[in-house]
CSV table of C-alpha atoms in Angstrom, one decimal:
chain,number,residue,atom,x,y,z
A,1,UNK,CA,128.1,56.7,199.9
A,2,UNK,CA,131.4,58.3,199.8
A,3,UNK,CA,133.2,55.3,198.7
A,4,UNK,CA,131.0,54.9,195.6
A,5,UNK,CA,131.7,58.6,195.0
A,6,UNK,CA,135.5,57.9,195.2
A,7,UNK,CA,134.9,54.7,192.9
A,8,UNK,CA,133.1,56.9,190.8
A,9,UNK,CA,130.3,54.3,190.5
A,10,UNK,CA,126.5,55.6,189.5
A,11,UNK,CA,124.0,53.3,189.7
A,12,UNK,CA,121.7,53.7,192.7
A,13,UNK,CA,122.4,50.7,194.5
A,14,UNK,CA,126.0,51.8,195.4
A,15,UNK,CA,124.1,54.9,197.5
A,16,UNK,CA,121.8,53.3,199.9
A,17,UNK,CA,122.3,52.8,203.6
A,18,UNK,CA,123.4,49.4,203.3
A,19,UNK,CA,123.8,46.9,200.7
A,20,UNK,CA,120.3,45.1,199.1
A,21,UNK,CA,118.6,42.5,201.3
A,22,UNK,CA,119.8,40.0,198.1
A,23,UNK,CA,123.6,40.6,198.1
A,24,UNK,CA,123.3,40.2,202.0
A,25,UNK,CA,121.9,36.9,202.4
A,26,UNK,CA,124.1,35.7,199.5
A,27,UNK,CA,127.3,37.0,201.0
A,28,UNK,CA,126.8,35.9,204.2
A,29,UNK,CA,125.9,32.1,202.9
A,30,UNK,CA,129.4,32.4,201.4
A,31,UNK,CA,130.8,33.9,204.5
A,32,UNK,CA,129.8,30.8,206.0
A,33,UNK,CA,131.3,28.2,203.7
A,34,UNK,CA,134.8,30.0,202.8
A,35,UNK,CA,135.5,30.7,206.2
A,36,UNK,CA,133.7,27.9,208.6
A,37,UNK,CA,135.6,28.2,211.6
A,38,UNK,CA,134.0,32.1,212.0
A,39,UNK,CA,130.4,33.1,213.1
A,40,UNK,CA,129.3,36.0,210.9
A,41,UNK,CA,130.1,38.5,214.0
A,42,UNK,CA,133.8,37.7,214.0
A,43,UNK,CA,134.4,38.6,210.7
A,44,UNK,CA,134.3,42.2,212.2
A,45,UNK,CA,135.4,41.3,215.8
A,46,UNK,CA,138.6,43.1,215.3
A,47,UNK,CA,137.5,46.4,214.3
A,48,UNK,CA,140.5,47.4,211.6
A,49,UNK,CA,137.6,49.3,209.8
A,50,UNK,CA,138.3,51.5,212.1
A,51,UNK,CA,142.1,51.4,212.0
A,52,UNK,CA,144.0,53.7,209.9
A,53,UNK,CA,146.1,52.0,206.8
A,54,UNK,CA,147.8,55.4,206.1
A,55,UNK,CA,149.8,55.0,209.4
A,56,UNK,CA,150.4,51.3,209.0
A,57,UNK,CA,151.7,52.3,205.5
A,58,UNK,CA,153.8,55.2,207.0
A,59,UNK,CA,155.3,52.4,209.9
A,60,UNK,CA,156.8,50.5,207.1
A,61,UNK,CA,158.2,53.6,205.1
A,62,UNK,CA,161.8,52.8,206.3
A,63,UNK,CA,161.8,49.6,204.7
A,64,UNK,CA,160.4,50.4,201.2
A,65,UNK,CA,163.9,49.6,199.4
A,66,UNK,CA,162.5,47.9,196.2
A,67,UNK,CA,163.7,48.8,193.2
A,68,UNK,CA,162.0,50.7,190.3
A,69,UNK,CA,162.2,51.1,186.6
A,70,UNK,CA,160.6,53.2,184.3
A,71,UNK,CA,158.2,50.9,181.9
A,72,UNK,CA,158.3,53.4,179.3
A,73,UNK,CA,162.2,53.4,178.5
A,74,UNK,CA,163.0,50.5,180.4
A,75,UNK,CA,164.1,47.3,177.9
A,76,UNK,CA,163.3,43.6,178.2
A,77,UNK,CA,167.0,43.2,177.9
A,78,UNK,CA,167.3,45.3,180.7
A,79,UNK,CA,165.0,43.8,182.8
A,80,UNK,CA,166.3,40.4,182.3
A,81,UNK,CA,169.9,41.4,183.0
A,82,UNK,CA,169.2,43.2,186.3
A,83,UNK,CA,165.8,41.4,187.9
A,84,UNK,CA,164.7,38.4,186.1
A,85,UNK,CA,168.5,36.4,185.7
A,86,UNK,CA,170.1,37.6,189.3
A,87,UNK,CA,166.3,36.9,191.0
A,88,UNK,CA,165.5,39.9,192.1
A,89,UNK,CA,162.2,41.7,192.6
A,90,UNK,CA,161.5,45.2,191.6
A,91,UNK,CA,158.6,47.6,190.3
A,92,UNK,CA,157.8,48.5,186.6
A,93,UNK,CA,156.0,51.7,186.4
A,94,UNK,CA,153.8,53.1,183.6
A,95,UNK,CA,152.9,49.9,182.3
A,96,UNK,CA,149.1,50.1,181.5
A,97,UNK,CA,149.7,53.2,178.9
A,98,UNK,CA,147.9,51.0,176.2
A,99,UNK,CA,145.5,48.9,178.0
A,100,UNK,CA,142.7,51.5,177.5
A,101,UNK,CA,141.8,51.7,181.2
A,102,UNK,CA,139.2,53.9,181.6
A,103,UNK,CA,137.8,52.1,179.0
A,104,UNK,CA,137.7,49.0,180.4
A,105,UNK,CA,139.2,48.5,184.0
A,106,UNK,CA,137.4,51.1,186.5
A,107,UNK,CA,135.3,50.1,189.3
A,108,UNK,CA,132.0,51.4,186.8
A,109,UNK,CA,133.4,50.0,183.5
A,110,UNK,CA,133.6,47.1,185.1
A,111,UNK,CA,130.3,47.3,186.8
A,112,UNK,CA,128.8,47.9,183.0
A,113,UNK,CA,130.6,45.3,181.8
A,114,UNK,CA,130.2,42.6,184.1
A,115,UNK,CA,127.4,43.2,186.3
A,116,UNK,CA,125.7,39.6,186.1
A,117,UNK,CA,129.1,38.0,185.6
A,118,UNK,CA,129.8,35.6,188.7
A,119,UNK,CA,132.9,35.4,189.8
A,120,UNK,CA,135.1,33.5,192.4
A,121,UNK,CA,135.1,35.1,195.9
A,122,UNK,CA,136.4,32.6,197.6
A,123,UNK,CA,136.4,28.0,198.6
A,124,UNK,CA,134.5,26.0,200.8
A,125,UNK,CA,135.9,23.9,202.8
A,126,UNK,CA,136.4,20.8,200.5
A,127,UNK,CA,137.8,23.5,197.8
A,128,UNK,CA,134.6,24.1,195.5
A,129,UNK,CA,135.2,27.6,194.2
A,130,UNK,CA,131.8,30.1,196.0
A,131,UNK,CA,130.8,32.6,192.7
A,132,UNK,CA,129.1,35.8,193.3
A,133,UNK,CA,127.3,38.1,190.4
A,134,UNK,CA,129.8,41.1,190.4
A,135,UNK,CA,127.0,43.3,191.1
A,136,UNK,CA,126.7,41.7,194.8
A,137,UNK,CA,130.0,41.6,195.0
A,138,UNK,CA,130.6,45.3,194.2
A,139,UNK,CA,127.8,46.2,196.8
A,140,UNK,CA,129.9,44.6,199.6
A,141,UNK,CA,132.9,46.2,198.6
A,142,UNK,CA,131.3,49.4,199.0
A,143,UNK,CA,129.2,48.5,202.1
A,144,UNK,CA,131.5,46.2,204.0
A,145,UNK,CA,133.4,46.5,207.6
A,146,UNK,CA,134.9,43.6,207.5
A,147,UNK,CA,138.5,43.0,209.0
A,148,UNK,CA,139.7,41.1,206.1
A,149,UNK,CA,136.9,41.0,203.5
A,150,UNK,CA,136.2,38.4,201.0
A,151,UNK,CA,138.2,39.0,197.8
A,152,UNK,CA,137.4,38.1,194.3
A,153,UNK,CA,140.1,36.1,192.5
A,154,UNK,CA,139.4,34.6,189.5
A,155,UNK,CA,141.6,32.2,187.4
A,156,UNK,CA,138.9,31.2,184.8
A,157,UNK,CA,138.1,34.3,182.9
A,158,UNK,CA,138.7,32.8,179.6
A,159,UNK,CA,136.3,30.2,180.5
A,160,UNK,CA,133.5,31.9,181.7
A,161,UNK,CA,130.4,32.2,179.1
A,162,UNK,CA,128.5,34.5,180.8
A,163,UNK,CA,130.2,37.5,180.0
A,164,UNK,CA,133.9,37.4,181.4
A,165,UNK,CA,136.0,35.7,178.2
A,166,UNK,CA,136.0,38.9,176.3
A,167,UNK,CA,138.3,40.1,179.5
A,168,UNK,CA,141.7,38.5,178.2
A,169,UNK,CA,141.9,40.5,175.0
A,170,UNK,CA,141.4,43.9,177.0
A,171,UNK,CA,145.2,43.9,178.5
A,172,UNK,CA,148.5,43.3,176.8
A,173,UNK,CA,151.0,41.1,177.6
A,174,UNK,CA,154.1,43.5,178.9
A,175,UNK,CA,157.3,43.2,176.9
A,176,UNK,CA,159.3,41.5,179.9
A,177,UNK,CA,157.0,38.5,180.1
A,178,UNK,CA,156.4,37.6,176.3
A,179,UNK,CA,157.9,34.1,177.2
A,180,UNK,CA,155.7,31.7,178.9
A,181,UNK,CA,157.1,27.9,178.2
A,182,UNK,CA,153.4,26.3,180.0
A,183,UNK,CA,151.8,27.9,177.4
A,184,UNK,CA,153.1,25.1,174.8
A,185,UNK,CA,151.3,22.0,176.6
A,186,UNK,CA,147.6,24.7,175.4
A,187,UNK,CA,145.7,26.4,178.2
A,188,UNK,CA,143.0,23.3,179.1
A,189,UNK,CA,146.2,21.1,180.0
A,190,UNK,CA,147.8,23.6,182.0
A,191,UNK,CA,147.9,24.7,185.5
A,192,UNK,CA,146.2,28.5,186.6
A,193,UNK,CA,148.0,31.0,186.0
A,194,UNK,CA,146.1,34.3,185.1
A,195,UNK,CA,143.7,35.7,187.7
A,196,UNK,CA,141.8,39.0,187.8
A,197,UNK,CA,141.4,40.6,191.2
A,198,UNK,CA,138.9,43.1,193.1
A,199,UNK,CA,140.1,43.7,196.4
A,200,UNK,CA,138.1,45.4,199.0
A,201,UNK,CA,140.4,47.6,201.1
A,202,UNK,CA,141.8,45.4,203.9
A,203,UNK,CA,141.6,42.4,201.6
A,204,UNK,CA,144.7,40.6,200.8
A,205,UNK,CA,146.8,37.0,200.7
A,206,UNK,CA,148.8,36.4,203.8
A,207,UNK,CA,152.6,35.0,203.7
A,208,UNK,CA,153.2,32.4,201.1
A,209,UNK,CA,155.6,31.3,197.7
A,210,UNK,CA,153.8,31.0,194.5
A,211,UNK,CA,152.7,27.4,192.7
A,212,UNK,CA,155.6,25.4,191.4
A,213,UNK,CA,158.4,27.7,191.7
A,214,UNK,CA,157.0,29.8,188.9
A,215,UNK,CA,157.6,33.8,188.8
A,216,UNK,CA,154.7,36.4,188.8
A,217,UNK,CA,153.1,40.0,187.7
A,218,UNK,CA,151.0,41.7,189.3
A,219,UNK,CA,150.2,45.1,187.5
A,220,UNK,CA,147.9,47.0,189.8
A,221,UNK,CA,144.4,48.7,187.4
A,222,UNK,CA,143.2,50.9,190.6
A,223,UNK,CA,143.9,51.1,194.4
A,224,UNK,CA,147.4,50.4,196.6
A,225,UNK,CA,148.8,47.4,197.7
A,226,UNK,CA,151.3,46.7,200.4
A,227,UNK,CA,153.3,44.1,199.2
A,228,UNK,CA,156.5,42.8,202.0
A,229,UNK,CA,159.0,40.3,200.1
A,230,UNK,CA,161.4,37.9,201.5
A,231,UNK,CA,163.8,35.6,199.4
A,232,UNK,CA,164.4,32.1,199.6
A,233,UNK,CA,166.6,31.3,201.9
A,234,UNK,CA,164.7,32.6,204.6
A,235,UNK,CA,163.0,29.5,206.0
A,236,UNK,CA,159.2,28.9,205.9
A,237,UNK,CA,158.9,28.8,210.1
A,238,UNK,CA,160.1,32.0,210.3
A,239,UNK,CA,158.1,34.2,207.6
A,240,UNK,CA,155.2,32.7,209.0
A,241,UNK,CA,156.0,33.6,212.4
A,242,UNK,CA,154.8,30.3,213.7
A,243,UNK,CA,157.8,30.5,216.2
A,244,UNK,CA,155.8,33.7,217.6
A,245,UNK,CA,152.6,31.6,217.6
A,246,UNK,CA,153.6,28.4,219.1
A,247,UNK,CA,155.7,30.6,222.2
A,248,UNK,CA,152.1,32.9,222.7
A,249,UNK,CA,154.3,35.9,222.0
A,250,UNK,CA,151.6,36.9,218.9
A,251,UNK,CA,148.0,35.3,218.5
A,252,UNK,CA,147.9,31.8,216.6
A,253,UNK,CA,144.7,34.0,215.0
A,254,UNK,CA,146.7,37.0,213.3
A,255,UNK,CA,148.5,34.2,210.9
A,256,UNK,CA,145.2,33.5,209.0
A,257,UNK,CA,144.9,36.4,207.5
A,258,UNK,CA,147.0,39.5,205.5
A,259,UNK,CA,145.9,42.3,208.2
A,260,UNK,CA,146.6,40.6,210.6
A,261,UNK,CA,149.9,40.0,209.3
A,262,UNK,CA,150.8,43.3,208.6
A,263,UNK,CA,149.3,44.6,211.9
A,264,UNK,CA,150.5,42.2,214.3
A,265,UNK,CA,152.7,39.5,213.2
A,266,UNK,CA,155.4,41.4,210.8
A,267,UNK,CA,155.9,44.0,213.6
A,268,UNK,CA,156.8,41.1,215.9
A,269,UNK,CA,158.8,39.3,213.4
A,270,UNK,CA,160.9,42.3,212.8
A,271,UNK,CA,161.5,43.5,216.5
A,272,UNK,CA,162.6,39.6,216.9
A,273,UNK,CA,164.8,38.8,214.1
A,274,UNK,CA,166.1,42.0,212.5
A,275,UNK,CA,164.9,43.8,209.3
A,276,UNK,CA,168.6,43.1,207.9
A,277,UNK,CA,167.9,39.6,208.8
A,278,UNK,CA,165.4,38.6,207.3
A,279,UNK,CA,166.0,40.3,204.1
A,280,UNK,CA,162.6,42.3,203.5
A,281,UNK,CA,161.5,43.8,200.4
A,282,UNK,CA,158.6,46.3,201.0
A,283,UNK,CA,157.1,48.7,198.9
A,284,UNK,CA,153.4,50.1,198.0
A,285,UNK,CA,152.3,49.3,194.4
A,286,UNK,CA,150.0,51.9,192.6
A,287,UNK,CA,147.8,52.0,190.1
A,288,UNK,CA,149.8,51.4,186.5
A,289,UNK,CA,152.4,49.8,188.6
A,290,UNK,CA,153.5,46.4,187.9
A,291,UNK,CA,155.3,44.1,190.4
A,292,UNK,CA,157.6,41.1,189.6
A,293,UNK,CA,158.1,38.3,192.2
A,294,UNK,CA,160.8,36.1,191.3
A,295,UNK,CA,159.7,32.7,192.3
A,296,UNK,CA,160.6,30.9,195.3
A,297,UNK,CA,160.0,34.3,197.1
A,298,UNK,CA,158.0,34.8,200.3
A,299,UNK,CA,155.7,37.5,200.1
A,300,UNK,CA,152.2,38.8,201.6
A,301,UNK,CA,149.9,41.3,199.9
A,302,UNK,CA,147.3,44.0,201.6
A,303,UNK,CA,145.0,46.3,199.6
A,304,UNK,CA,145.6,49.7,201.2
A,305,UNK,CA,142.3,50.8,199.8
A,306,UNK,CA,139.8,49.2,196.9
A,307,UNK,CA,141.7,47.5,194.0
A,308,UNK,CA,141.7,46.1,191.1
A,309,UNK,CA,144.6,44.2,189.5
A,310,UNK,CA,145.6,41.3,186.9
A,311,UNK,CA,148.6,38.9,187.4
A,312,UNK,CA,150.1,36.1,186.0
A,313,UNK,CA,152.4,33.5,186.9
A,314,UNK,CA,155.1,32.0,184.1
A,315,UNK,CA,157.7,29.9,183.0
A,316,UNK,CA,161.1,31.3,181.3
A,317,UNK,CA,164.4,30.2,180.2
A,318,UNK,CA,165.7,32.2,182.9
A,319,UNK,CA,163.6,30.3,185.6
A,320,UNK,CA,163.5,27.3,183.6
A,321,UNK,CA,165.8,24.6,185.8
A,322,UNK,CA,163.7,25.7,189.3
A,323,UNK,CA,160.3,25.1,188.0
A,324,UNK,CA,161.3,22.4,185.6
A,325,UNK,CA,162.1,20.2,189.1
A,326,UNK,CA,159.0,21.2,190.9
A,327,UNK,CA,156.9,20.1,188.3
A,328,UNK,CA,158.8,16.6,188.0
A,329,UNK,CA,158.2,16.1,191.8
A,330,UNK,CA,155.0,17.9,192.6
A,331,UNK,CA,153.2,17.1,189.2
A,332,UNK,CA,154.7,14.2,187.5
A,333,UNK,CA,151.6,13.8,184.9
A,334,UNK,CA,151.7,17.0,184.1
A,335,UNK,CA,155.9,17.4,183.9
A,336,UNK,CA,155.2,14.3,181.4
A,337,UNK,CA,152.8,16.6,179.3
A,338,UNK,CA,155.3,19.4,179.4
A,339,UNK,CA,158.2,17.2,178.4
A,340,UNK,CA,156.3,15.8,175.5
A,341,UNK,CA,155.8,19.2,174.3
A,342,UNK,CA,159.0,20.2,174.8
A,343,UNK,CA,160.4,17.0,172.5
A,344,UNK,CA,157.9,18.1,170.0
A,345,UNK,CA,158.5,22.1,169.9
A,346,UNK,CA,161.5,23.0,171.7
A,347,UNK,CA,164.2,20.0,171.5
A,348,UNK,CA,166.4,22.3,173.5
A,349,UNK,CA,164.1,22.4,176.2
A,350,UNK,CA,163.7,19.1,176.1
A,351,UNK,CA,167.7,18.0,176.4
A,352,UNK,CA,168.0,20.6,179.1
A,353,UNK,CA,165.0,18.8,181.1
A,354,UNK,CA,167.1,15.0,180.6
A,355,UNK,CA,169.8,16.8,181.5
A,356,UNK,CA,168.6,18.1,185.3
A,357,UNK,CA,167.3,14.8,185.2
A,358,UNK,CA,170.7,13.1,185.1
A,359,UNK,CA,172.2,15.7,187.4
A,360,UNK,CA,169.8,14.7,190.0
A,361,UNK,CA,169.2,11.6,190.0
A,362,UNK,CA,173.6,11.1,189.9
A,363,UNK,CA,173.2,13.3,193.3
A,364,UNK,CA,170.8,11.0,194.5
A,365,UNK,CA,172.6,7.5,194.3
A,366,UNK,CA,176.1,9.7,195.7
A,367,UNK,CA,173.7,10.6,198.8
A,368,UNK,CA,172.2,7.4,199.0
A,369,UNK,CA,175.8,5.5,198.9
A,370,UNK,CA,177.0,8.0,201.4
A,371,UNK,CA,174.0,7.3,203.9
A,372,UNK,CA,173.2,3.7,203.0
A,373,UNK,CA,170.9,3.1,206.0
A,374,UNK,CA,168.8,6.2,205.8
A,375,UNK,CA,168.3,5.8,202.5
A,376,UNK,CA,166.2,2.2,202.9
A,377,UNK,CA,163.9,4.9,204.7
A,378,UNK,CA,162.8,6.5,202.5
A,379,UNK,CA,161.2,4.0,199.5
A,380,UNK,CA,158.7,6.3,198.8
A,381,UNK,CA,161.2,8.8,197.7
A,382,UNK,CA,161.5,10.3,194.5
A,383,UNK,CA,164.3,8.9,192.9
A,384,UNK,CA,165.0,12.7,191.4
A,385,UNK,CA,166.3,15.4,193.9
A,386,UNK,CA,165.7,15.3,197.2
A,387,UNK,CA,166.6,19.4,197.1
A,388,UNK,CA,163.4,20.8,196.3
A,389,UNK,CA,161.4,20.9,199.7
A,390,UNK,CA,161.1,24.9,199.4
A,391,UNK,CA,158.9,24.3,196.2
A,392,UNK,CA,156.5,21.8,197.9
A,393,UNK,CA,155.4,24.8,200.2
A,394,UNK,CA,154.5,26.5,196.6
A,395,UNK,CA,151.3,24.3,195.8
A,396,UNK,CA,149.6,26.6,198.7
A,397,UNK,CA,148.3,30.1,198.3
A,398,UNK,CA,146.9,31.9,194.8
A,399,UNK,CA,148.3,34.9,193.5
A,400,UNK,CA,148.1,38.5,195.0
């Protein structure tokens, strides 16, 4: 009752003891599919509903070092000068001024609006996306105690025809992002990129780099998010702590989801390696706040309390050469789409594409004349670079 009251949510079903018999058996038949490996009692074995996410917050105070702009004077020009160019992640503030969100974007709008939308709350096991009508969903949100509770992410809001379309035209696209080079292959040919989020508080995405290289926002509509950052060149074993794991000094159990992260296996990983180490980013995004991730970058995501947010994932001239090669060698149909649309639309695009071509593959035959026997081992190499390893980690996780 007193999280509907926060949420400002009226209907009656948001006041009860416990969610509807209804939303119950249909979350827990989703339960059972997204996650498989749980019984329904260890979703809550844990206890972190009981655990206080305003210390956890204050524990990582020290390391909240990202920077932040002021969306309202702020330039594009700027932006791309000091963030997007030099790869660097900061925080955008006051950047949902005209998106009408009262209108449109609170927990009851929302409720009004989309009630007997379904949405995606999560995959089964051979990746079929598990839909819930957003009233169900809301009711769990509300009624949950959950240690890491199911989270809606949805990626096909323009598609939907029972209600959720109409959702696209009720944001604007912010003035640093206006260039999106995927867009020119049309959106039924192109990969997701655009979700819409409600998080339940302790919800979240645990450590991982975003699809093919690409760079994000994330502009948060209501709640807090944790978000901890970590560039590049830090290597996959170690953000995922899976040294931790494998030497029993943190559970195997605590990697599988963002709370667990946070609470466990960040801790751990810090004591071990060193903050200055590893590079961290942290910072807590609010509501009208909007976070850019260059890509390539590490980072894990924890809703602090009950959120809702949009994001979207994009290609730039200023990210261009990256995800240009890890769409050649993770999705060589598509890359083939792309670089017809290029030749068609943008012929500079398209000679800078040959061109990391020829740089590549030249690297290529100098490595393979230098190692002439390793090379025969590998014949089911690409015969592009052989550099891009960090993006095939990027195919994993959606968005935040």
């Amino acid at each position: 009752m007193e999280t509907a009251k926060k949420l400002k949510l009226k209907s009656s079903r948001f006041f009860e003891k416990e969610m509807s018999s209804k939303a119950q058996e249909l979350i827990e038949e989703i339960k059972l599919k997204d996650r498989s490996h749980l019984r329904l009692r260890e979703w809550y074995k844990r206890n972190h509903y009981e655990k206080s996410l305003k210390e956890l917050r204050k524990q990582y105070e020290k390391y909240f070092t990202i920077a932040k702009v002021d969306g309202r004077t702020f330039t594009a020009e700027q932006f791309v000068n000091q963030f997007e160019i030099p790869d660097i992640p900061c925080i955008i503030t006051n950047t949902t001024d005209d998106w009408n969100v009262e209108k449109y974007w609170t927990f009851e709008k929302l409720y009004q609006l989309y009630k007997e939308t379904s949405f995606k709350i999560g995959e089964d096991d051979k990746g079929r996306k598990l839909r819930l009508p957003f009233k169900y969903f809301l009711e769990y949100l509300v009624y949950n105690k959950d240690d890491s509770p199911l989270y809606l992410f949805e990626s096909s809001v323009e598609d939907m025809k029972d209600g959720g379309a109409d959702m696209v035209g009720r944001y604007k696209q912010h003035k640093y992002f206006q260039e999106d080079f995927f867009s020119m292959v049309g959106e039924k040919h192109r990969p997701p990129y655009r979700w819409f989020l409600v998080g339940p508080k302790r919800s979240g995405t645990t450590v991982h780099i975003d699809p093919l290289m690409t760079s994000a926002w994330n502009t948060s509509l209501q709640g807090h998010k944790l978000w901890v950052l970590f560039p590049p060149d830090i290597p996959k074993s170690i953000v995922k702590a899976k040294g931790l794991a494998a030497k029993k000094e943190i559970d195997p159990e605590v990697l599988d989801e963002s709370i667990d992260y946070f609470l466990y296996a960040l801790p751990k990983l810090i004591q071990k390696e060193g903050a200055d180490n590893l590079k961290i980013v942290m910072c807590v995004q609010g509501p009208g706040d909007t976070i850019f991730v260059p890509g390539g970058w590490w980072h894990a995501v924890l809703n602090l309390d009950n959120s809702v947010a949009l994001t979207q994932n994009f290609m730039s001239i200023n990210n261009f050469d990256k995800i240009w090669r890890s769409v050649r060698d993770e999705r060589p149909k598509f890359s083939q789409r792309l670089l017809d649309a290029f030749k068609e639309k943008r012929s500079d695009l398209y000679e800078r594409a040959l061109k990391l071509d020829d740089i590549d593959k030249n690297e290529f035959r100098v490595l393979k004349d230098a190692n002439p026997l390793s090379s025969d081992d590998s014949s089911g190499s690409s015969s592009s670079s052989s550099s891009s390893s960090s993006s095939s980690s990027s195919s994993s996780d959606d968005d935040d």
